[in-house]
CSV table of C-alpha atoms in Angstrom, one decimal:
chain,number,residue,atom,x,y,z
H,1044,GLU,CA,0.0,0.0,0.0
H,1045,ALA,CA,1.3,3.4,-1.0
H,1046,GLN,CA,1.7,5.5,2.1
H,1047,VAL,CA,3.6,8.0,4.3
H,1048,THR,CA,4.3,6.8,7.8
H,1049,GLN,CA,5.3,8.8,10.8
H,1050,ASN,CA,6.5,7.7,14.2
H,1051,PRO,CA,5.7,8.3,17.0
H,1052,ARG,CA,2.0,9.3,16.6
H,1053,TYR,CA,1.9,10.8,20.0
H,1054,LEU,CA,4.7,12.2,22.1
H,1055,ILE,CA,4.9,14.1,25.4
H,1056,THR,CA,8.3,15.4,26.4
H,1057,VAL,CA,10.0,18.0,28.5
H,1058,THR,CA,11.7,21.2,27.5
H,1059,GLY,CA,15.3,20.7,26.2
H,1060,LYS,CA,15.1,16.9,25.6
H,1061,LYS,CA,16.2,16.2,22.1
H,1062,LEU,CA,13.7,14.2,20.0
H,1063,THR,CA,13.3,12.9,16.5
H,1064,VAL,CA,10.1,12.3,14.6
H,1065,THR,CA,10.6,9.8,11.7
H,1066,CYS,CA,8.9,10.0,8.3
H,1067,SER,CA,9.1,7.4,5.6
H,1068,GLN,CA,7.4,7.0,2.2
H,1069,ASN,CA,7.3,3.9,0.0
H,1070,MET,CA,6.3,5.7,-3.3
H,1071,ASN,CA,9.8,6.6,-4.5
H,1072,HIS,CA,8.8,10.3,-4.2
H,1073,GLU,CA,11.4,13.0,-4.9
H,1074,TYR,CA,9.8,15.7,-2.7
H,1075,MET,CA,9.3,15.5,1.0
H,1076,SER,CA,8.2,18.1,3.5
H,1077,TRP,CA,7.3,18.8,7.1
H,1078,TYR,CA,4.4,20.9,8.3
H,1079,ARG,CA,3.0,22.0,11.6
H,1080,GLN,CA,-0.7,22.6,12.1
H,1081,ASP,CA,-1.9,25.0,14.8
H,1082,PRO,CA,-5.5,26.1,15.5
H,1083,GLY,CA,-6.4,29.1,13.3
H,1084,LEU,CA,-3.1,29.0,11.4
H,1085,GLY,CA,-3.6,26.2,9.0
H,1086,LEU,CA,-0.6,24.2,7.8
H,1087,ARG,CA,2.8,25.9,7.8
H,1088,GLN,CA,5.8,24.5,6.2
H,1089,ILE,CA,8.9,23.8,8.3
H,1090,TYR,CA,11.4,22.3,5.9
H,1091,TYR,CA,11.3,20.6,2.6
H,1092,SER,CA,13.6,18.5,0.4
H,1093,MET,CA,13.5,18.1,-3.4
H,1094,ASN,CA,16.0,15.3,-3.5
H,1095,VAL,CA,18.5,13.3,-1.4
H,1096,GLU,CA,20.9,15.6,0.4
H,1097,VAL,CA,18.9,18.7,-0.8
H,1098,THR,CA,16.9,20.4,1.9
H,1099,ASP,CA,15.7,24.0,2.4
H,1100,LYS,CA,13.8,26.1,4.9
H,1101,GLY,CA,10.1,26.6,4.8
H,1102,ASP,CA,8.2,29.3,6.6
H,1103,VAL,CA,8.8,28.3,10.2
H,1104,PRO,CA,12.2,26.5,10.4
H,1105,GLU,CA,13.5,27.9,13.7
H,1106,GLY,CA,14.2,25.2,16.3
H,1107,TYR,CA,14.0,22.4,13.8
H,1108,LYS,CA,16.5,20.4,11.8
H,1109,VAL,CA,16.1,17.8,9.0
H,1110,SER,CA,18.2,15.5,7.0
H,1111,ARG,CA,17.6,13.5,3.7
H,1112,LYS,CA,20.3,10.8,3.5
H,1113,GLU,CA,17.9,8.4,1.7
H,1114,LYS,CA,15.1,9.0,-0.7
H,1115,ARG,CA,12.5,7.3,1.5
H,1116,ASN,CA,13.3,8.9,4.9
H,1117,PHE,CA,13.0,12.5,6.1
H,1118,PRO,CA,13.3,12.8,9.9
H,1119,LEU,CA,12.5,15.9,11.8
H,1120,ILE,CA,14.8,16.7,14.7
H,1121,LEU,CA,14.1,19.0,17.6
H,1122,GLU,CA,17.5,19.6,19.3
H,1123,SER,CA,16.1,21.5,22.3
H,1124,PRO,CA,12.3,21.4,22.2
H,1125,SER,CA,10.4,24.3,23.8
H,1126,PRO,CA,6.7,24.6,24.7
H,1127,ASN,CA,6.0,26.7,21.6
H,1128,GLN,CA,6.8,23.7,19.5
H,1129,THR,CA,3.7,21.9,20.9
H,1130,SER,CA,1.8,21.2,17.8
H,1131,LEU,CA,0.5,18.6,15.3
H,1132,TYR,CA,3.1,17.7,12.8
H,1133,PHE,CA,2.6,16.3,9.3
H,1134,CYS,CA,5.1,14.8,6.9
H,1135,ALA,CA,4.2,14.8,3.2
H,1136,SER,CA,5.7,13.6,0.0
H,1137,SER,CA,5.2,14.2,-3.7
H,1138,LEU,CA,6.4,12.5,-6.9
H,1139,ASP,CA,6.7,15.9,-8.4
H,1140,ARG,CA,9.6,18.2,-7.3
H,1141,ARG,CA,7.2,21.1,-7.7
H,1142,ALA,CA,5.2,19.8,-4.6
H,1143,TYR,CA,2.2,19.0,-6.7
H,1144,GLU,CA,-0.2,16.2,-5.4
H,1145,GLN,CA,1.3,15.8,-1.9
H,1146,TYR,CA,0.5,12.7,0.1
H,1147,PHE,CA,0.3,13.4,3.9
H,1148,GLY,CA,1.1,11.1,6.8
H,1149,PRO,CA,-1.2,10.5,9.7
H,1150,GLY,CA,0.4,13.2,11.9
H,1151,THR,CA,2.4,13.3,15.2
H,1152,ARG,CA,0.9,15.0,18.2
H,1153,LEU,CA,3.7,16.6,20.1
H,1154,THR,CA,3.4,18.1,23.6
H,1155,VAL,CA,6.4,19.9,25.2
H,1156,THR,CA,6.0,20.7,28.9
S,1063,GLY,CA,5.2,37.5,2.3
S,1064,GLU,CA,2.9,35.4,0.2
S,1065,ASN,CA,-0.3,34.3,1.7
S,1066,VAL,CA,-3.6,32.5,1.0
S,1067,GLU,CA,-6.8,33.7,2.7
S,1068,GLN,CA,-9.7,31.3,3.1
S,1069,HIS,CA,-13.4,31.9,3.9
S,1070,PRO,CA,-15.5,31.1,5.7
S,1071,SER,CA,-13.7,29.5,8.7
S,1072,THR,CA,-16.9,27.5,9.6
S,1073,LEU,CA,-19.8,26.5,7.4
S,1074,SER,CA,-22.9,24.6,8.3
S,1075,VAL,CA,-25.3,23.2,5.6
S,1076,GLN,CA,-28.2,20.9,5.5
S,1077,GLU,CA,-27.7,17.5,3.8
S,1078,GLY,CA,-28.4,17.8,0.1
S,1079,ASP,CA,-27.5,21.6,0.0
S,1080,SER,CA,-24.4,23.0,-1.8
S,1081,ALA,CA,-21.3,24.3,0.0
S,1082,VAL,CA,-18.9,26.9,-1.3
S,1083,ILE,CA,-15.5,27.7,0.1
S,1084,LYS,CA,-13.4,30.6,-1.3
S,1085,CYS,CA,-9.7,31.4,-1.3
S,1086,THR,CA,-7.7,34.3,-2.5
S,1087,TYR,CA,-3.9,34.3,-3.1
S,1088,SER,CA,-1.3,36.9,-3.4
S,1089,ASP,CA,1.5,35.5,-5.7
S,1090,SER,CA,0.5,36.2,-9.3
S,1091,ALA,CA,3.0,33.5,-10.4
S,1092,SER,CA,1.0,30.8,-8.6
S,1093,ASN,CA,-0.1,28.1,-11.1
S,1094,TYR,CA,-1.3,25.2,-9.0
S,1095,PHE,CA,-4.2,25.2,-6.6
S,1096,PRO,CA,-5.1,22.0,-4.7
S,1097,TRP,CA,-7.8,21.4,-2.2
S,1098,TYR,CA,-7.3,19.0,0.8
S,1099,LYS,CA,-9.9,17.4,3.1
S,1100,GLN,CA,-8.9,16.5,6.6
S,1101,GLU,CA,-11.1,14.2,8.7
S,1102,LEU,CA,-10.8,14.1,12.4
S,1103,GLY,CA,-7.5,12.4,13.5
S,1104,LYS,CA,-6.2,12.0,10.0
S,1105,GLY,CA,-3.8,13.7,7.7
S,1106,PRO,CA,-5.0,16.0,4.9
S,1107,GLN,CA,-6.0,14.2,1.7
S,1108,LEU,CA,-6.0,15.7,-1.8
S,1109,ILE,CA,-9.5,15.8,-3.2
S,1110,ILE,CA,-9.1,18.0,-6.3
S,1111,ASP,CA,-6.6,20.4,-7.8
S,1112,ILE,CA,-6.5,22.8,-10.7
S,1113,ARG,CA,-3.8,24.3,-12.8
S,1114,SER,CA,-3.7,27.8,-14.1
S,1115,ASN,CA,-4.3,26.9,-17.7
S,1116,VAL,CA,-8.0,25.9,-16.9
S,1117,GLY,CA,-10.8,27.8,-15.3
S,1118,GLU,CA,-12.9,24.9,-13.9
S,1119,LYS,CA,-12.5,21.3,-13.1
S,1120,LYS,CA,-15.1,18.8,-11.9
S,1121,ASP,CA,-15.0,15.4,-10.2
S,1122,GLN,CA,-18.5,14.0,-9.5
S,1123,ARG,CA,-20.0,16.3,-6.7
S,1124,ILE,CA,-16.9,18.4,-6.3
S,1125,ALA,CA,-15.8,21.3,-8.6
S,1126,VAL,CA,-13.1,23.9,-8.4
S,1127,THR,CA,-13.2,27.3,-10.2
S,1128,LEU,CA,-10.2,29.6,-10.8
S,1129,ASN,CA,-10.2,33.3,-11.6
S,1130,LYS,CA,-6.5,34.2,-12.3
S,1131,THR,CA,-7.3,37.9,-12.9
S,1132,ALA,CA,-8.9,38.3,-9.5
S,1133,LYS,CA,-6.5,35.8,-7.9
S,1134,HIS,CA,-9.2,33.7,-6.3
S,1135,PHE,CA,-10.4,30.1,-6.5
S,1136,SER,CA,-13.3,28.3,-5.0
S,1137,LEU,CA,-14.4,24.8,-4.0
S,1138,HIS,CA,-18.0,23.8,-4.7
S,1139,ILE,CA,-19.6,20.7,-3.2
S,1140,THR,CA,-23.0,19.8,-4.4
S,1141,GLU,CA,-25.6,17.4,-2.8
S,1142,THR,CA,-23.7,17.4,0.4
S,1143,GLN,CA,-23.7,14.3,2.6
S,1144,PRO,CA,-22.8,13.8,6.3
S,1145,GLU,CA,-19.5,12.2,5.2
S,1146,ASP,CA,-18.5,15.5,3.6
S,1147,SER,CA,-18.1,16.9,7.1
S,1148,ALA,CA,-14.4,17.7,7.6
S,1149,VAL,CA,-11.9,20.5,7.5
S,1150,TYR,CA,-11.1,21.7,4.0
S,1151,PHE,CA,-7.8,23.5,3.1
S,1152,CYS,CA,-7.0,25.4,0.0
S,1153,ALA,CA,-3.4,26.0,-1.1
S,1154,ALA,CA,-1.5,27.9,-3.8
S,1155,SER,CA,1.9,27.1,-5.3
S,1156,ILE,CA,4.8,29.5,-4.6
S,1157,SER,CA,7.6,30.0,-7.0
S,1158,TYR,CA,11.2,31.0,-6.2
S,1159,GLY,CA,13.6,31.8,-9.0
S,1160,GLY,CA,11.1,30.5,-11.5
S,1161,ALA,CA,10.8,27.1,-9.9
S,1162,THR,CA,7.7,26.1,-8.0
S,1163,ASN,CA,8.6,24.1,-5.0
S,1164,LYS,CA,6.2,24.8,-2.2
S,1165,LEU,CA,2.6,25.3,-1.3
S,1166,ILE,CA,1.1,28.0,1.0
S,1167,PHE,CA,-2.1,26.8,2.7
S,1168,GLY,CA,-5.2,28.6,3.8
S,1169,THR,CA,-6.3,28.5,7.4
S,1170,GLY,CA,-9.0,25.9,6.8
S,1171,THR,CA,-12.8,25.7,6.7
S,1172,LEU,CA,-14.7,23.4,9.1
S,1173,LEU,CA,-17.7,22.1,7.1
S,1174,ALA,CA,-20.6,20.5,9.0
S,1175,VAL,CA,-23.3,18.8,7.1
S,1176,GLN,CA,-26.4,18.4,9.2
S,1177,PRO,CA,-28.5,15.3,8.5
């Protein structure tokens, strides 16, 4: 089944404790992206990647890191999480480098206390 | 910066009625406009999209219209059903250096279809 998977689905952590949210797609997609979703703000892009070893900042990259060492994986790293990073996170992928027809994962609910 | 405005933020209709959600965008170079449906507890799912070389596209009960001159596009759902209840997001493509590589999303519309 073609899909985007994220792990974990739910995470509660404390300020400053490094964490990684994994994202994997099995569709051989070129483009991958991370978004955060907050009430009243819609989906905002954190980082994106158009190919292996090619990543770029989105609209809200502060406090986040990403890497794209393999085509299928695009982990999101929070080196020192803060409460303002409490949010619902989505990974997405697209066959097209222009970000057309993006497939979204199921989401990761992160709470930082 | 570039932005996409979406209205209304909430919409309640009776089953069988039509629903219309409208979006405006700011980047005149935008050329791709998708609509996503997000059900409770799930990720957004693409339901229809339109490219700037067409003015309207239909898929069964769903249609999208695009007015590039006015920089706005709309989602139309006819004969609404309770399973259409969800949050709907519009988006517009953004180009940097002539290459489109990201989407800007609207803030979402919560559609409630009353049986």
